[in-house]
């Protein structure tokens, strides 16, 4: 089987992290976002992953070469010269996706984190005999999204309603699809939306089905959702393989610590924290609801909550970082500095406090 991952463009919503790496290579729970998807695809027998990309493909491919060998999977790029929306990239990659076998192929949005129940999706798709399956997830506030109206028993999709004013349902498109090759005949090589143009036409022909995604789902393409997604992901690990989580007197709730990270005495870590490879957390540090990426040093008695600390950064002694502060790569926060929602671009030194949310150039 094959899969196409819609990588897209610049990842502006996740800056300043995406100034250093393309968004799919930004770490989530101690590994690049896209690797969570590629590993799950490999588990259900996908042998080739095509990345639909219009920004820095050479960086992606160089990085993923190592994983090709480790996972035994082929990873190639299909590069857009102009943005083609969410359907155009399928037409562009047609030759890579169609191999004459008639097998369906996966399409994923690269920002989506879930338990990726691909085996169940394949089974559901083959059973209903339609042309395409989309995964849907239930949300509390459907008025912010496009709602999928479907038959509850069969999953047959009736229609899509964009940001409904009255309640018509609570299921939204989760950005995970399984499509027959014939779907490609419906897509022209031009900027096209799969959600607004292609799927409604398949639904009108009564060949589009939806499967409700079990477990959690989050689009982690912006910081607040990234932090929420980490909480949901760690909850999911707790249920499925709790031995991967850290334990001890200094741990509260769900915490993921890379085996090469070092943690000092008298710390209190958690809940909902990921500490990456090569990190050094000195004595008396307090961490909650945050991600600390590769090779970060957090000095004594610093306190970090609801924030993302980028690669190779340093947080000074007694510093306090909170309220969705994001430090880009190689940022150095001085001793006793307070940052309240600061968004700091890479390679900066912060010597004075940031008292209200602002971007530090």
Short mmCIF file of C-alpha atoms in Angstrom, two decimals:
data_model
loop_
_atom_site.label_atom_id
_atom_site.label_comp_id
_atom_site.label_asym_id
_atom_site.label_seq_id
_atom_site.Cartn_x
_atom_site.Cartn_y
_atom_site.Cartn_z
CA UNK A 1 0.00 0.00 0.00
CA UNK A 2 0.97 3.63 -0.46
CA UNK A 3 0.28 6.85 1.41
CA UNK A 4 0.41 10.57 0.65
CA UNK A 5 1.08 13.01 3.48
CA UNK A 6 0.01 16.62 2.82
CA UNK A 7 2.97 18.54 4.20
CA UNK A 8 2.22 21.88 2.52
CA UNK A 9 4.07 25.09 3.17
CA UNK A 10 5.79 27.25 5.71
CA UNK A 11 4.16 26.28 9.01
CA UNK A 12 3.67 29.93 9.96
CA UNK A 13 1.29 29.11 12.84
CA UNK A 14 4.06 27.21 14.63
CA UNK A 15 6.76 29.85 14.31
CA UNK A 16 9.41 30.37 15.65
CA UNK A 17 9.97 26.58 15.73
CA UNK A 18 9.40 26.30 11.96
CA UNK A 19 12.12 28.87 11.28
CA UNK A 20 14.60 26.10 12.15
CA UNK A 21 12.84 23.00 10.76
CA UNK A 22 9.94 22.32 8.38
CA UNK A 23 6.82 21.79 10.51
CA UNK A 24 6.61 17.97 10.07
CA UNK A 25 10.13 17.72 11.54
CA UNK A 26 9.28 19.71 14.67
CA UNK A 27 9.44 17.38 17.66
CA UNK A 28 6.21 16.19 19.25
CA UNK A 29 6.59 13.88 22.26
CA UNK A 30 10.30 13.47 21.51
CA UNK A 31 10.13 12.58 17.83
CA UNK A 32 9.34 14.51 14.64
CA UNK A 33 5.57 14.91 14.13
CA UNK A 34 5.61 13.15 10.76
CA UNK A 35 7.42 10.11 12.19
CA UNK A 36 4.40 9.25 14.36
CA UNK A 37 2.38 8.94 11.14
CA UNK A 38 5.03 7.10 9.10
CA UNK A 39 5.55 4.48 11.84
CA UNK A 40 1.80 3.85 12.09
CA UNK A 41 1.52 3.51 8.29
CA UNK A 42 4.41 1.03 8.23
CA UNK A 43 2.61 -1.11 10.84
CA UNK A 44 -0.34 -1.72 8.49
CA UNK A 45 1.82 -2.62 5.50
CA UNK A 46 2.41 0.70 3.73
CA UNK A 47 5.64 0.38 1.73
CA UNK A 48 5.90 3.86 0.17
CA UNK A 49 5.12 7.30 1.61
CA UNK A 50 4.91 10.32 -0.70
CA UNK A 51 5.33 13.75 0.88
CA UNK A 52 3.38 16.48 -0.93
CA UNK A 53 5.48 19.54 -0.23
CA UNK A 54 6.16 23.03 -1.56
CA UNK A 55 8.84 24.16 0.89
CA UNK A 56 12.41 22.90 1.46
CA UNK A 57 11.96 19.29 0.24
CA UNK A 58 15.71 18.62 0.41
CA UNK A 59 15.71 19.24 4.20
CA UNK A 60 12.84 16.77 4.66
CA UNK A 61 14.37 14.07 2.49
CA UNK A 62 17.87 14.35 4.00
CA UNK A 63 16.41 14.07 7.48
CA UNK A 64 14.11 11.14 6.67
CA UNK A 65 16.77 9.09 4.81
CA UNK A 66 17.89 7.56 8.14
CA UNK A 67 14.32 6.50 8.92
CA UNK A 68 13.86 4.94 5.47
CA UNK A 69 16.55 2.40 6.33
CA UNK A 70 15.45 1.86 9.94
CA UNK A 71 11.79 1.35 9.05
CA UNK A 72 12.32 -0.32 5.69
CA UNK A 73 9.96 2.07 3.92
CA UNK A 74 10.42 4.24 0.81
CA UNK A 75 9.94 7.99 1.34
CA UNK A 76 9.74 10.27 -1.70
CA UNK A 77 8.70 13.87 -2.36
CA UNK A 78 6.21 15.33 -4.79
CA UNK A 79 7.09 19.01 -5.01
CA UNK A 80 4.55 21.68 -5.94
CA UNK A 81 5.83 24.73 -7.80
CA UNK A 82 2.68 26.58 -6.73
CA UNK A 83 0.34 25.82 -3.82
CA UNK A 84 -2.24 23.28 -5.06
CA UNK A 85 -4.59 23.16 -2.08
CA UNK A 86 -5.50 19.82 -0.52
CA UNK A 87 -6.56 17.93 -3.69
CA UNK A 88 -4.18 19.24 -6.38
CA UNK A 89 -1.21 17.44 -4.77
CA UNK A 90 -2.98 14.09 -5.34
CA UNK A 91 -3.19 14.81 -9.08
CA UNK A 92 0.48 15.88 -9.10
CA UNK A 93 1.56 12.66 -7.35
CA UNK A 94 -0.73 10.42 -9.42
CA UNK A 95 2.12 8.42 -11.01
CA UNK A 96 3.62 7.69 -7.60
CA UNK A 97 0.28 6.61 -6.07
CA UNK A 98 -1.11 4.39 -8.85
CA UNK A 99 0.72 1.10 -9.35
CA UNK A 100 -1.96 -0.87 -11.18
CA UNK A 101 -2.84 -3.01 -8.16
CA UNK A 102 -6.15 -1.20 -7.56
CA UNK A 103 -5.28 -1.01 -3.85
CA UNK A 104 -6.60 2.05 -1.97
CA UNK A 105 -4.08 4.57 -0.65
CA UNK A 106 -3.98 6.72 2.49
CA UNK A 107 -4.00 10.53 2.52
CA UNK A 108 -3.10 12.32 5.77
CA UNK A 109 -2.79 15.92 6.92
CA UNK A 110 0.66 16.16 8.50
CA UNK A 111 -0.55 18.15 11.55
CA UNK A 112 -2.91 15.46 12.83
CA UNK A 113 -2.02 13.45 15.94
CA UNK A 114 -4.19 10.48 16.99
CA UNK A 115 -3.93 6.76 17.71
CA UNK A 116 -4.05 6.22 13.92
CA UNK A 117 -6.43 3.21 13.79
CA UNK A 118 -5.39 2.40 10.21
CA UNK A 119 -6.11 -1.36 10.41
CA UNK A 120 -9.74 -0.64 11.38
CA UNK A 121 -9.95 1.98 8.62
CA UNK A 122 -8.82 -0.53 5.96
CA UNK A 123 -11.35 -3.09 7.18
CA UNK A 124 -14.21 -0.53 7.21
CA UNK A 125 -13.28 0.73 3.73
CA UNK A 126 -13.21 -2.75 2.19
CA UNK A 127 -16.50 -3.71 3.83
CA UNK A 128 -18.59 -0.75 2.60
CA UNK A 129 -17.37 -1.02 -1.01
CA UNK A 130 -17.54 2.74 -1.67
CA UNK A 131 -14.94 4.88 -3.38
CA UNK A 132 -13.55 6.81 -0.41
CA UNK A 133 -13.52 6.79 3.39
CA UNK A 134 -12.85 9.77 5.61
CA UNK A 135 -12.25 9.59 9.33
CA UNK A 136 -14.35 11.95 11.44
CA UNK A 137 -13.96 13.02 15.04
CA UNK A 138 -16.50 14.36 17.53
CA UNK A 139 -16.01 17.93 18.78
CA UNK A 140 -17.70 20.03 21.46
CA UNK A 141 -18.11 23.16 19.30
CA UNK A 142 -19.00 22.05 15.76
CA UNK A 143 -19.92 25.63 14.73
CA UNK A 144 -16.18 26.39 14.34
CA UNK A 145 -15.71 23.67 11.72
CA UNK A 146 -17.20 22.06 8.64
CA UNK A 147 -19.60 19.37 9.88
CA UNK A 148 -19.98 15.96 8.20
CA UNK A 149 -23.63 14.83 8.08
CA UNK A 150 -23.75 11.03 7.83
CA UNK A 151 -25.95 7.99 8.39
CA UNK A 152 -25.09 6.67 11.85
CA UNK A 153 -25.40 2.96 11.03
CA UNK A 154 -23.71 2.66 7.63
CA UNK A 155 -21.44 5.73 7.74
CA UNK A 156 -22.68 6.92 4.34
CA UNK A 157 -21.92 10.65 4.06
CA UNK A 158 -24.93 12.73 3.05
CA UNK A 159 -23.46 16.23 2.93
CA UNK A 160 -21.03 18.74 4.42
CA UNK A 161 -22.13 21.94 6.16
CA UNK A 162 -19.51 24.66 6.71
CA UNK A 163 -19.58 26.31 10.17
CA UNK A 164 -23.30 25.62 10.83
CA UNK A 165 -25.31 28.25 12.72
CA UNK A 166 -27.72 25.61 14.07
CA UNK A 167 -26.81 22.15 15.35
CA UNK A 168 -26.68 19.58 12.54
CA UNK A 169 -24.15 17.20 14.06
CA UNK A 170 -20.86 17.15 15.95
CA UNK A 171 -18.59 15.17 13.62
CA UNK A 172 -15.83 16.92 11.67
CA UNK A 173 -13.29 15.81 9.10
CA UNK A 174 -10.22 14.44 10.94
CA UNK A 175 -7.81 14.78 8.00
CA UNK A 176 -7.26 11.02 7.53
CA UNK A 177 -8.57 9.38 4.32
CA UNK A 178 -8.46 6.05 2.49
CA UNK A 179 -9.19 6.49 -1.22
CA UNK A 180 -9.57 4.18 -4.20
CA UNK A 181 -7.38 5.10 -7.19
CA UNK A 182 -10.55 6.07 -9.12
CA UNK A 183 -10.79 9.19 -6.90
CA UNK A 184 -7.79 10.56 -8.82
CA UNK A 185 -9.94 10.68 -11.98
CA UNK A 186 -12.08 13.30 -10.23
CA UNK A 187 -9.15 15.67 -9.52
CA UNK A 188 -7.54 18.08 -12.00
CA UNK A 189 -3.97 19.33 -11.68
CA UNK A 190 -4.83 22.79 -10.35
CA UNK A 191 -5.40 24.38 -6.93
CA UNK A 192 -8.35 22.38 -5.55
CA UNK A 193 -9.84 21.65 -2.13
CA UNK A 194 -10.48 17.99 -1.41
CA UNK A 195 -12.86 18.91 1.44
CA UNK A 196 -14.96 21.49 -0.41
CA UNK A 197 -14.84 20.30 -4.03
CA UNK A 198 -13.91 16.61 -4.34
CA UNK A 199 -15.60 14.97 -1.33
CA UNK A 200 -19.01 16.66 -1.85
CA UNK A 201 -19.07 15.28 -5.43
CA UNK A 202 -18.25 11.74 -4.22
CA UNK A 203 -20.94 12.12 -1.52
CA UNK A 204 -23.48 13.20 -4.16
CA UNK A 205 -22.75 9.90 -5.95
CA UNK A 206 -23.29 8.04 -2.63
CA UNK A 207 -19.78 6.63 -2.67
CA UNK A 208 -18.28 8.46 0.32
CA UNK A 209 -18.30 6.90 3.79
CA UNK A 210 -17.15 8.16 7.19
CA UNK A 211 -15.74 6.22 10.12
CA UNK A 212 -15.77 7.76 13.60
CA UNK A 213 -12.21 7.94 14.94
CA UNK A 214 -11.82 6.05 18.21
CA UNK A 215 -9.60 7.66 20.85
CA UNK A 216 -8.18 11.16 20.80
CA UNK A 217 -7.55 13.58 17.92
CA UNK A 218 -5.80 16.94 17.66
CA UNK A 219 -4.48 19.19 14.92
CA UNK A 220 -1.20 20.31 16.53
CA UNK A 221 -0.36 22.97 13.94
CA UNK A 222 -0.45 25.83 16.44
CA UNK A 223 1.07 26.19 19.93
CA UNK A 224 -2.03 26.02 22.14
CA UNK A 225 -3.29 22.94 20.29
CA UNK A 226 0.20 21.43 20.38
CA UNK A 227 0.19 21.59 24.21
CA UNK A 228 -3.37 20.16 24.34
CA UNK A 229 -2.34 17.44 21.86
CA UNK A 230 0.60 16.48 24.07
CA UNK A 231 -1.77 15.98 27.04
CA UNK A 232 -4.09 13.77 24.95
CA UNK A 233 -1.16 11.80 23.50
CA UNK A 234 0.35 11.12 26.94
CA UNK A 235 -3.10 10.08 28.24
CA UNK A 236 -3.26 7.62 25.37
CA UNK A 237 0.22 6.21 26.18
CA UNK A 238 -0.89 5.79 29.82
CA UNK A 239 -3.74 3.53 28.61
CA UNK A 240 -1.78 1.56 26.01
CA UNK A 241 1.83 1.27 27.26
CA UNK A 242 2.24 3.00 30.62
CA UNK A 243 5.77 1.61 31.06
CA UNK A 244 6.99 4.20 28.49
CA UNK A 245 6.15 7.00 30.95
CA UNK A 246 8.44 8.22 33.72
CA UNK A 247 7.78 7.25 37.34
CA UNK A 248 9.15 8.33 40.69
CA UNK A 249 8.62 10.64 43.65
CA UNK A 250 9.43 13.72 41.54
CA UNK A 251 6.90 12.85 38.78
CA UNK A 252 3.27 14.06 38.78
CA UNK A 253 0.85 12.64 36.17
CA UNK A 254 1.98 11.75 32.67
CA UNK A 255 5.60 12.59 31.82
CA UNK A 256 7.77 11.36 28.94
CA UNK A 257 11.53 11.60 29.54
CA UNK A 258 14.10 10.55 26.94
CA UNK A 259 16.56 7.99 28.30
CA UNK A 260 19.53 10.31 27.62
CA UNK A 261 18.06 13.26 29.58
CA UNK A 262 19.43 14.01 33.07
CA UNK A 263 17.21 15.25 35.91
CA UNK A 264 18.59 16.74 39.14
CA UNK A 265 17.53 16.46 42.78
CA UNK A 266 14.39 17.97 44.26
CA UNK A 267 12.58 18.56 40.95
CA UNK A 268 8.81 18.35 40.46
CA UNK A 269 7.90 17.38 36.90
CA UNK A 270 4.42 17.01 35.42
CA UNK A 271 1.72 16.69 34.51
CA UNK A 272 1.88 16.56 30.71
CA UNK A 273 5.58 17.13 30.09
CA UNK A 274 7.93 15.80 27.39
CA UNK A 275 11.69 16.10 27.94
CA UNK A 276 13.81 15.40 24.87
CA UNK A 277 17.18 13.72 24.26
CA UNK A 278 20.29 15.22 25.80
CA UNK A 279 18.39 17.63 28.07
CA UNK A 280 19.82 18.64 31.43
CA UNK A 281 17.34 19.63 34.13
CA UNK A 282 19.19 20.91 37.19
CA UNK A 283 18.12 20.69 40.85
CA UNK A 284 14.83 22.12 42.12
CA UNK A 285 13.22 22.72 38.71
CA UNK A 286 9.40 22.75 38.30
CA UNK A 287 7.94 21.72 34.90
CA UNK A 288 4.26 21.33 33.95
CA UNK A 289 2.31 21.17 30.66
CA UNK A 290 5.35 21.86 28.51
CA UNK A 291 7.70 20.42 25.91
CA UNK A 292 11.46 20.66 26.37
CA UNK A 293 13.18 19.80 23.09
CA UNK A 294 16.55 18.20 22.38
CA UNK A 295 19.71 19.44 24.18
CA UNK A 296 18.02 22.08 26.37
CA UNK A 297 19.53 23.05 29.72
CA UNK A 298 17.21 24.23 32.50
CA UNK A 299 19.13 25.68 35.41
CA UNK A 300 18.39 25.40 39.13
CA UNK A 301 14.95 26.35 40.48
CA UNK A 302 13.55 27.51 37.13
CA UNK A 303 9.78 27.09 36.66
CA UNK A 304 8.18 26.39 33.24
CA UNK A 305 4.49 25.86 32.50
CA UNK A 306 2.28 25.91 29.37
CA UNK A 307 5.26 26.59 27.11
CA UNK A 308 7.50 25.11 24.40
CA UNK A 309 11.29 25.30 24.80
CA UNK A 310 13.09 24.91 21.44
CA UNK A 311 16.24 22.91 20.70
CA UNK A 312 19.58 23.85 22.32
CA UNK A 313 18.05 26.61 24.47
CA UNK A 314 18.99 27.54 28.04
CA UNK A 315 16.71 28.70 30.85
CA UNK A 316 18.49 30.55 33.69
CA UNK A 317 18.33 29.98 37.45
CA UNK A 318 15.07 31.03 39.12
CA UNK A 319 13.63 32.03 35.72
CA UNK A 320 9.86 31.71 35.27
CA UNK A 321 8.39 30.86 31.85
CA UNK A 322 4.63 30.56 31.38
CA UNK A 323 1.45 31.39 29.43
CA UNK A 324 2.31 29.87 26.05
CA UNK A 325 5.86 31.20 25.84
CA UNK A 326 7.66 29.68 22.84
CA UNK A 327 11.43 29.79 22.63
CA UNK A 328 12.88 29.14 19.18
CA UNK A 329 16.10 27.22 18.65
CA UNK A 330 19.16 28.32 20.67
CA UNK A 331 17.46 30.95 22.85
CA UNK A 332 19.10 31.85 26.16
CA UNK A 333 16.93 33.19 28.99
CA UNK A 334 18.89 34.88 31.78
CA UNK A 335 18.75 34.16 35.51
CA UNK A 336 15.61 35.41 37.32
CA UNK A 337 13.95 36.49 34.05
CA UNK A 338 10.14 36.19 33.77
CA UNK A 339 8.44 35.62 30.43
CA UNK A 340 4.65 35.79 30.12
CA UNK A 341 3.69 34.54 26.65
CA UNK A 342 6.85 35.70 24.89
CA UNK A 343 7.46 34.29 21.41
CA UNK A 344 11.23 34.44 20.92
CA UNK A 345 12.92 33.95 17.54
CA UNK A 346 15.99 31.69 17.26
CA UNK A 347 19.48 32.64 18.50
CA UNK A 348 18.35 35.34 20.93
CA UNK A 349 19.47 36.17 24.45
CA UNK A 350 16.76 37.39 26.84
CA UNK A 351 18.18 39.46 29.68
CA UNK A 352 15.06 41.33 30.83
CA UNK A 353 11.53 40.12 31.60
CA UNK A 354 8.73 39.90 29.04
CA UNK A 355 5.70 41.02 31.02
CA UNK A 356 3.00 40.61 28.39
CA UNK A 357 2.67 38.37 25.30
CA UNK A 358 4.84 39.74 22.50
CA UNK A 359 7.17 38.62 19.72
CA UNK A 360 10.88 39.15 20.39
CA UNK A 361 12.74 39.63 17.12
#
